[in-house]
Short mmCIF file of C-alpha atoms in Angstrom, two decimals:
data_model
loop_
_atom_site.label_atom_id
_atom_site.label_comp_id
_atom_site.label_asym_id
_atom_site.label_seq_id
_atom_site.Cartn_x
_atom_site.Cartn_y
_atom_site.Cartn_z
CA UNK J 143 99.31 44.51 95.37
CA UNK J 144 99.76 47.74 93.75
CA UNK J 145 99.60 48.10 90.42
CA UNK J 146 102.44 50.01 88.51
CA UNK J 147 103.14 50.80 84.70
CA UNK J 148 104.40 53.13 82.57
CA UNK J 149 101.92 55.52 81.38
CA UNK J 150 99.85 55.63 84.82
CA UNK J 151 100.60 58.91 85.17
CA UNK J 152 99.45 60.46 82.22
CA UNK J 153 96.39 57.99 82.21
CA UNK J 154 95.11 59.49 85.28
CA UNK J 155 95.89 63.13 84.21
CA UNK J 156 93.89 62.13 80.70
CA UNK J 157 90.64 60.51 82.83
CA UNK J 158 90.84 63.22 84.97
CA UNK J 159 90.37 65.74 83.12
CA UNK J 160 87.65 64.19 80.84
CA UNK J 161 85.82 63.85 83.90
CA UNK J 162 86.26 67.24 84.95
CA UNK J 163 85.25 68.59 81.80
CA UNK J 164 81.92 66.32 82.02
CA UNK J 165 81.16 66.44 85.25
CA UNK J 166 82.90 69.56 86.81
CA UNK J 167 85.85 69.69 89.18
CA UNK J 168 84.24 69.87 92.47
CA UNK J 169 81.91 66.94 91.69
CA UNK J 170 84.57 64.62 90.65
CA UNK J 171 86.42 62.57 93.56
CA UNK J 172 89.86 60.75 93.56
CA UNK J 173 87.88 57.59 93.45
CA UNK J 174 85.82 58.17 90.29
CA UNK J 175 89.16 59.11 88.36
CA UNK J 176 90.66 55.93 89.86
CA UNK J 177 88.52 53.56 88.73
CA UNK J 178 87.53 55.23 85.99
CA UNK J 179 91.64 54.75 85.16
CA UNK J 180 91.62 51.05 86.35
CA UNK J 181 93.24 51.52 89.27
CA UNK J 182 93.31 51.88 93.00
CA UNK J 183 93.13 55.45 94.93
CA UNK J 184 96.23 54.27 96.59
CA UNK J 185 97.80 54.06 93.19
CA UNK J 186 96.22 58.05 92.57
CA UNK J 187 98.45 59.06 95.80
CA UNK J 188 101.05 57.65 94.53
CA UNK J 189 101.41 60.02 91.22
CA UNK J 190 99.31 63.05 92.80
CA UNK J 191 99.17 64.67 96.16
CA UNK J 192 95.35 65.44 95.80
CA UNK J 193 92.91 65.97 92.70
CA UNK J 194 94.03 68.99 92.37
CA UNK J 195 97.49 68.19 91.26
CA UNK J 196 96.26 66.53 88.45
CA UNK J 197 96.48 69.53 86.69
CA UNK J 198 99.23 70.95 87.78
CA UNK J 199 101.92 68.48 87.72
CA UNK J 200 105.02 68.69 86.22
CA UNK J 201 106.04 71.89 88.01
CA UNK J 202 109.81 71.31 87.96
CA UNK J 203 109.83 70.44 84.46
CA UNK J 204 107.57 73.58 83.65
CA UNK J 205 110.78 75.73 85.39
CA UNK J 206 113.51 74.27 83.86
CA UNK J 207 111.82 74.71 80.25
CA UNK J 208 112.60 78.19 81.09
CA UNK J 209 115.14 78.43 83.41
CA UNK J 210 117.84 75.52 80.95
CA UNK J 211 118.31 78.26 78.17
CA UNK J 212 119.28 81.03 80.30
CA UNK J 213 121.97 78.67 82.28
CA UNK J 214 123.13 77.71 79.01
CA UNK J 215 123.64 80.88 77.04
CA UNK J 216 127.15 82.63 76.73
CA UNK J 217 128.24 84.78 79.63
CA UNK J 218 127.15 88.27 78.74
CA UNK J 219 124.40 87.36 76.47
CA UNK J 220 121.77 90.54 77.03
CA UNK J 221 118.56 89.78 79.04
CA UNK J 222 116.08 90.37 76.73
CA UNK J 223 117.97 87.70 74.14
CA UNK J 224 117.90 85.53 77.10
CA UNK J 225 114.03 86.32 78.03
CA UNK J 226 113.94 85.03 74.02
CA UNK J 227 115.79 82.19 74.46
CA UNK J 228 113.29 80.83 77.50
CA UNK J 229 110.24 81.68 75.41
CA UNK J 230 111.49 79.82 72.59
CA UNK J 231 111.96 76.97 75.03
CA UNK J 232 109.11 77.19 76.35
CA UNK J 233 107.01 77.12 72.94
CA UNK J 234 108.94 73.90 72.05
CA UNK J 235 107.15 72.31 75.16
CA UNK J 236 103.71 73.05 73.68
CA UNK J 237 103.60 71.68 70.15
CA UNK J 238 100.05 72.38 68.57
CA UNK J 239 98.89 68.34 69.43
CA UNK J 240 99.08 69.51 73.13
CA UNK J 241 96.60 72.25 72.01
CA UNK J 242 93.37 70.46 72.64
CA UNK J 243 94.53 69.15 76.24
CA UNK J 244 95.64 72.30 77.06
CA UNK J 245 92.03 73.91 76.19
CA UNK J 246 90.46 71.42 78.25
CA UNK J 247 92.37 71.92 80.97
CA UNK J 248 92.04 75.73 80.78
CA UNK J 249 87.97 75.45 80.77
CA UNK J 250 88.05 73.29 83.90
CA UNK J 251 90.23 75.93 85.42
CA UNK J 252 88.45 78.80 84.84
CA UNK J 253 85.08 77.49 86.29
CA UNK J 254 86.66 77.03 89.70
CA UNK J 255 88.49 80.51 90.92
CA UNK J 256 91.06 78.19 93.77
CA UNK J 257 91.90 76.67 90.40
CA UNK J 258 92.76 80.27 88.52
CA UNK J 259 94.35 81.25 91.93
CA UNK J 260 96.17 78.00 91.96
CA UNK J 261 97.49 78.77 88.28
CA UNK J 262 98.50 82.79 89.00
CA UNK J 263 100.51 80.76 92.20
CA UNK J 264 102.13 78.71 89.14
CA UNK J 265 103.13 81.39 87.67
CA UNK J 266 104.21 84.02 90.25
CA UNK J 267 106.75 80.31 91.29
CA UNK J 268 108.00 81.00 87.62
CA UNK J 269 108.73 84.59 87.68
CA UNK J 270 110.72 84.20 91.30
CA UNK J 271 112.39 81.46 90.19
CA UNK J 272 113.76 82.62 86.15
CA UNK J 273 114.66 85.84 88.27
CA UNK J 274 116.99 84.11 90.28
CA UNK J 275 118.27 82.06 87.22
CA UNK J 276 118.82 85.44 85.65
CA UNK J 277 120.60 86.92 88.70
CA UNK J 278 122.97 83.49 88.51
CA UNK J 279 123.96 84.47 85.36
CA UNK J 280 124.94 87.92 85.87
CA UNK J 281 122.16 90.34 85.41
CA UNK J 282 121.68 92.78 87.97
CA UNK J 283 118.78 94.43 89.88
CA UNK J 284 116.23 95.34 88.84
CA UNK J 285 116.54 94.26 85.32
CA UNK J 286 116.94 90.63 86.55
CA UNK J 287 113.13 90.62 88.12
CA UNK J 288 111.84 92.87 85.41
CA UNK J 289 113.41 90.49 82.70
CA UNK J 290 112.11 87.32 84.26
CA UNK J 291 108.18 89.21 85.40
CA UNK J 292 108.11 90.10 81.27
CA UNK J 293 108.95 87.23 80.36
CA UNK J 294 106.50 85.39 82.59
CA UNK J 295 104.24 87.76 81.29
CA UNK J 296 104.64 87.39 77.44
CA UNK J 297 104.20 83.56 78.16
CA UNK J 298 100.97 83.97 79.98
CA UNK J 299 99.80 85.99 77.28
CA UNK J 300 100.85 83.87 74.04
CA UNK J 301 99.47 80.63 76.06
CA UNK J 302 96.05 82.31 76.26
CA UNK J 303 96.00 83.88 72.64
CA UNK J 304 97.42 79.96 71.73
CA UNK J 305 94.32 78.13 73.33
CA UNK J 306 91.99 80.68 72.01
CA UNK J 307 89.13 78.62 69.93
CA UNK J 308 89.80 80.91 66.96
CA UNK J 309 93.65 80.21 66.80
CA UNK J 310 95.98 78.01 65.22
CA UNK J 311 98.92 79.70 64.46
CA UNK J 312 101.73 77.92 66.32
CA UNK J 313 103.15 78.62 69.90
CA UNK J 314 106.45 80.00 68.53
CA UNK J 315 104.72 82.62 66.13
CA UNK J 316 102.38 84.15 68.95
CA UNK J 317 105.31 84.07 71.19
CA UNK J 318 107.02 86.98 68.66
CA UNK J 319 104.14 88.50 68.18
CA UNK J 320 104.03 89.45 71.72
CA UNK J 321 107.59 90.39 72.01
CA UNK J 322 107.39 92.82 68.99
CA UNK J 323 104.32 94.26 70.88
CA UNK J 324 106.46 94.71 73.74
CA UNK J 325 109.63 96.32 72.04
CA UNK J 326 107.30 98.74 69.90
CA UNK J 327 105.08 99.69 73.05
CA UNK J 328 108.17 100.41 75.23
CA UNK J 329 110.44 102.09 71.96
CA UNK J 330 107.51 102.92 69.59
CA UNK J 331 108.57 103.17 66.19
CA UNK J 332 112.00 101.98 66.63
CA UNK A 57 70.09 100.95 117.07
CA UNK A 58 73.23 100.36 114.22
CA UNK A 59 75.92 103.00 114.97
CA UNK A 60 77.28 104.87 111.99
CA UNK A 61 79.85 107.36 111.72
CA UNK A 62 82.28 108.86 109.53
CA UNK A 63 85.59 106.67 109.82
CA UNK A 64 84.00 103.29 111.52
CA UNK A 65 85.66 102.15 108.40
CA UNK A 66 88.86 103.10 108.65
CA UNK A 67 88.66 102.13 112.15
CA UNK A 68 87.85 98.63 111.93
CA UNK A 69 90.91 98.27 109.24
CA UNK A 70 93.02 99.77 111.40
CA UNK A 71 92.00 97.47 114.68
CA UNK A 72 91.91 94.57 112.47
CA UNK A 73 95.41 94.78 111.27
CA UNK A 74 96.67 95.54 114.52
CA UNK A 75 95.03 92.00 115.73
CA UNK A 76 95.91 90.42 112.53
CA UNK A 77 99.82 91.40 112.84
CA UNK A 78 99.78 90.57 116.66
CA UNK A 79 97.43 87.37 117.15
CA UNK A 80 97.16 85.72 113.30
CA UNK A 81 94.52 86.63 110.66
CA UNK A 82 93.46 83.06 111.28
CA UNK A 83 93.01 83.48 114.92
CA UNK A 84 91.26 86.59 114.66
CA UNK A 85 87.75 86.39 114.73
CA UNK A 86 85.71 89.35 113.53
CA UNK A 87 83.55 89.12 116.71
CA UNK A 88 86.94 90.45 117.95
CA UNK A 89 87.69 93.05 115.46
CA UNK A 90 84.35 94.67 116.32
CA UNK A 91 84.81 94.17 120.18
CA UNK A 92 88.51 95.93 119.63
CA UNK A 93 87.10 98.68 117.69
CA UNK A 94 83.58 99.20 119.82
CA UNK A 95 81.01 98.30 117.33
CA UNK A 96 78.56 95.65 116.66
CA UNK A 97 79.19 92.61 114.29
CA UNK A 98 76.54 94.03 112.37
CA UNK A 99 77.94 97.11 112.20
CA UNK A 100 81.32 95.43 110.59
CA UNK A 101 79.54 93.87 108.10
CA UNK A 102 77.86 96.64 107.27
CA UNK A 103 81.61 97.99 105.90
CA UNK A 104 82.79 94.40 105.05
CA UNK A 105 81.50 91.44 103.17
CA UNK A 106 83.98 88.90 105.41
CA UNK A 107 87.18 88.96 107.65
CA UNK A 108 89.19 88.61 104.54
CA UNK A 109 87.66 92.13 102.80
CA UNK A 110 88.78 94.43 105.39
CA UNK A 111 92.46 93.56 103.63
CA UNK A 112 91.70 94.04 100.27
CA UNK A 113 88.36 96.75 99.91
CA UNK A 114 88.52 99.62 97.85
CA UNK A 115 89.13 97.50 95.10
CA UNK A 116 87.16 99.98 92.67
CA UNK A 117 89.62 103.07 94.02
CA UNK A 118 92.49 100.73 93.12
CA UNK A 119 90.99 100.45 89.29
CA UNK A 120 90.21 104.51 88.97
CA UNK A 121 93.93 104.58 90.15
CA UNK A 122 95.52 103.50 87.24
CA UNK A 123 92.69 104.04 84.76
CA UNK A 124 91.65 107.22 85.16
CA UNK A 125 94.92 109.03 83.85
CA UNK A 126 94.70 106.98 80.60
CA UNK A 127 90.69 108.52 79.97
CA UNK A 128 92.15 112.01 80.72
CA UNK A 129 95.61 111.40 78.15
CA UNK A 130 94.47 113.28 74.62
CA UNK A 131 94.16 110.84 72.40
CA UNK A 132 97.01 109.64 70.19
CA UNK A 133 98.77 109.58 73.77
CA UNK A 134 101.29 106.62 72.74
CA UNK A 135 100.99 103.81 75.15
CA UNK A 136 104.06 103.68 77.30
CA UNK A 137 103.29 106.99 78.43
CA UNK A 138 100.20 105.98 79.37
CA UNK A 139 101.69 103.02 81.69
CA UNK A 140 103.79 106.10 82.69
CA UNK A 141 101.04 108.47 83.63
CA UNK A 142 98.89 105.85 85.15
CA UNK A 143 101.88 104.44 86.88
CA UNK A 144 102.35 107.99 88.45
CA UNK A 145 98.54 108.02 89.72
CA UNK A 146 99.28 104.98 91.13
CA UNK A 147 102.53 106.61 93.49
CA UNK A 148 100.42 109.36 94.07
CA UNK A 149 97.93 107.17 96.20
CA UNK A 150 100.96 105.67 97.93
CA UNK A 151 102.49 108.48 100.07
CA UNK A 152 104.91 108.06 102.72
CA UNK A 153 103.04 107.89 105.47
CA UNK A 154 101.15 104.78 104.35
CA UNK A 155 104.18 103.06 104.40
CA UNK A 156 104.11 101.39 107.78
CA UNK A 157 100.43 100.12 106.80
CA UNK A 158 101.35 98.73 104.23
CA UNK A 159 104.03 96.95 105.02
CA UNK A 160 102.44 95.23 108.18
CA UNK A 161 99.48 94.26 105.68
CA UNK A 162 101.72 92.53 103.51
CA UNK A 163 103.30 90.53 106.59
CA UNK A 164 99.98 89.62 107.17
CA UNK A 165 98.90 88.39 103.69
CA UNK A 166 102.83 86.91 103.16
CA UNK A 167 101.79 84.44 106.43
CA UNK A 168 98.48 82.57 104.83
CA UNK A 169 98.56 81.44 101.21
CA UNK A 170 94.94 82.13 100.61
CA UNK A 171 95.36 85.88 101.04
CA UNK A 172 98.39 85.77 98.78
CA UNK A 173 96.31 84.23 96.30
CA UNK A 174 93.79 87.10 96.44
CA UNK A 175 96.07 89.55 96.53
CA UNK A 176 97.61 87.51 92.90
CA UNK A 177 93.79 87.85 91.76
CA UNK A 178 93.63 91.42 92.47
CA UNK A 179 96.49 92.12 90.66
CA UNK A 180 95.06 89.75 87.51
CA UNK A 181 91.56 91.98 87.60
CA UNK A 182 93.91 95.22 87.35
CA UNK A 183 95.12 93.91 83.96
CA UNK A 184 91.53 92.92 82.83
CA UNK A 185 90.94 96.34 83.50
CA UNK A 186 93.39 98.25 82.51
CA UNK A 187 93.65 96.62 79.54
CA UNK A 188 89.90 97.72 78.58
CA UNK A 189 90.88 101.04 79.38
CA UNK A 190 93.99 101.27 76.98
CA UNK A 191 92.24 99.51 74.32
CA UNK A 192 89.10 101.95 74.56
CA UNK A 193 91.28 104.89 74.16
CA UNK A 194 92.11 102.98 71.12
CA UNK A 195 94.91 100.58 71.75
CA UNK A 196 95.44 97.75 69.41
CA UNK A 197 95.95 94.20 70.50
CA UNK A 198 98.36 92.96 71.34
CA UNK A 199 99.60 95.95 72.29
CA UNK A 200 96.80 97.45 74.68
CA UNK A 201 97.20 93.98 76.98
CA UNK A 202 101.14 93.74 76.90
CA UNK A 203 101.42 97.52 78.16
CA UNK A 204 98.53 96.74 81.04
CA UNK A 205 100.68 94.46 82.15
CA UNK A 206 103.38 95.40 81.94
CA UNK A 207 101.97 98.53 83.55
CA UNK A 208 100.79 96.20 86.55
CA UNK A 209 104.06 94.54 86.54
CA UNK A 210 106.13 97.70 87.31
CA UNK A 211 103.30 98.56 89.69
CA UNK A 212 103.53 95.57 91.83
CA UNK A 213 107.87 95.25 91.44
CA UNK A 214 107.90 99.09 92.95
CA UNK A 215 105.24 98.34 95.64
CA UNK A 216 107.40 95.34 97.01
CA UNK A 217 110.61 97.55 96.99
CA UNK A 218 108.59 100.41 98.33
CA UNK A 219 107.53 98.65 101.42
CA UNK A 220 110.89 96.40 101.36
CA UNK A 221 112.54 97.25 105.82
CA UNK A 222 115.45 99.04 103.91
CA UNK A 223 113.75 101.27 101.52
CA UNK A 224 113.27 104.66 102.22
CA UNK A 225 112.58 106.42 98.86
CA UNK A 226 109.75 107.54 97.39
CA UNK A 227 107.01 105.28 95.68
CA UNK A 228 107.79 107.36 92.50
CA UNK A 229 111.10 107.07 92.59
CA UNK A 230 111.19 103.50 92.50
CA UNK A 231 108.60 103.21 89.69
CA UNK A 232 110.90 105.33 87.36
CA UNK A 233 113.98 103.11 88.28
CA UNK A 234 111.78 100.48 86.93
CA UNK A 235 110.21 101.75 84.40
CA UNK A 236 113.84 102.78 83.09
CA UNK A 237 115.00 99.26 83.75
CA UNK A 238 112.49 97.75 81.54
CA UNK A 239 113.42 100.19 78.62
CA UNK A 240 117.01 99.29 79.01
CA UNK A 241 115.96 95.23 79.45
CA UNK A 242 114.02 95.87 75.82
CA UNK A 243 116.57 97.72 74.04
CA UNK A 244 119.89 97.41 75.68
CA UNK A 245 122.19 100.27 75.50
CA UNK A 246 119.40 102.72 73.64
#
């Protein structure tokens, strides 16, 4: 019989990783994560397509953080307000007691380049898909892909400076940071 | 008795994208690409650590591209004229006539995920790069890494139009339409 309750899920994504992080990536199978999670490597298949999914689940959710502010804003709202709007979205999804998952998970990644290529994949999904969002709701070519690469790109950057050992200012607050940087870099001393 | 001449390079890229576009870089063996382009195995990996390399070498030309520009700016240069300058380095190496190349190289990397993926992690070492460079002609943070990539970001949105069947303007061209649309994206209606 195969086991199912709520919480499976993010049990398996929690063992995994801990066993990762002990053992490394490539040395840890589907089978030690399932029993190490109580429960059977049919049950694994059933949340995750391979180990490797483990840590990157949640991909739909991860687009319509940022894609759900831009479909909802006014008609006519300027892209870079609606570039804001997504990153503030997409802060809200990492509040600071994700922040020690999130530096696990980043460790495991980096020690395995198909993981990091895996990741910039993740991410390159993002920018096509907020472009199109953006090009939905009205903004032409080529601000529409520039809009949606920068802000891609000003997310990338505030998640790494946010799971930096030596930070702790909150997801939000980095976020601005990086989009002052950006609006005094490309209009300096505006 | 290794042959060795001035162009075997060149050659064996040439051959190997021809077999590549025609026969699938999976089914192409480089026992092939040497046969096609009359040299020894040995002699290919002489010029190439692996099938895969003869797509993306010159990796090192690719990071003087961009960086050398910003070592030569007199310092005080502000940043998004650096992006500018090295993003003009950067047309230079793409003239016309290297259009055709490059667009049946990026058929063949668009038809296996893998080389996408290197090509994503070629891009991500340009930042790393470039980055250093900016912030060594004395760039602060966050500045120095938003304008490298954004700088890599313009690069890589002009290079897909560039090579795009129903472009025929200039690499330069399309990297100032860019560039403009990003200022406009920042600061609407400047």
């Amino acid at each position: 019989m195969v086991r199912w309750q709520p919480g499976t899920r993010e049990r398996l994504q929690g063992t995994a990783l801990q066993l990762f992080s002990e053992h490394g990536y490539d040395e840890t199978t589907v089978a030690e994560i399932a029993a190490a999670a109580d429960v059977t490597e049919r049950t694994f298949f059933r949340h995750f397509a391979d180990k490797r999914e483990v840590l990157f689940a949640g991909q739909d959710d991860f687009l319509g953080m940022f894609s759900a502010p831009v479909e909802d804003a006014p008609a006519g709202t300027p892209p870079f307000e609606l570039v804001r709007r997504a990153l503030d979205a997409a802060a809200a999804f990492f509040p600071d007691d994700r922040r020690a998952w999130s530096r696990t998970r980043q460790r495991v990644i980096d020690a395995v380049p198909a993981l990091g290529e895996r990741e910039l994949g993740k991410l390159a999904n993002l920018k096509v898909h907020l472009g199109a969002t953006l090009r939905t709701h009205g903004v032409a070519e080529p601000a529409a892909t520039i809009a949606a690469e920068t802000a891609v790109t000003v997310f990338h950057l505030s998640f790494a400076r946010w799971i930096a050992e030596d930070e702790d200012r909150d997801f939000g607050t980095i976020v601005h940071e990086r989009l002052d940087a950006l609006a005094e870099v490309v209009h300096p001393g505006r």
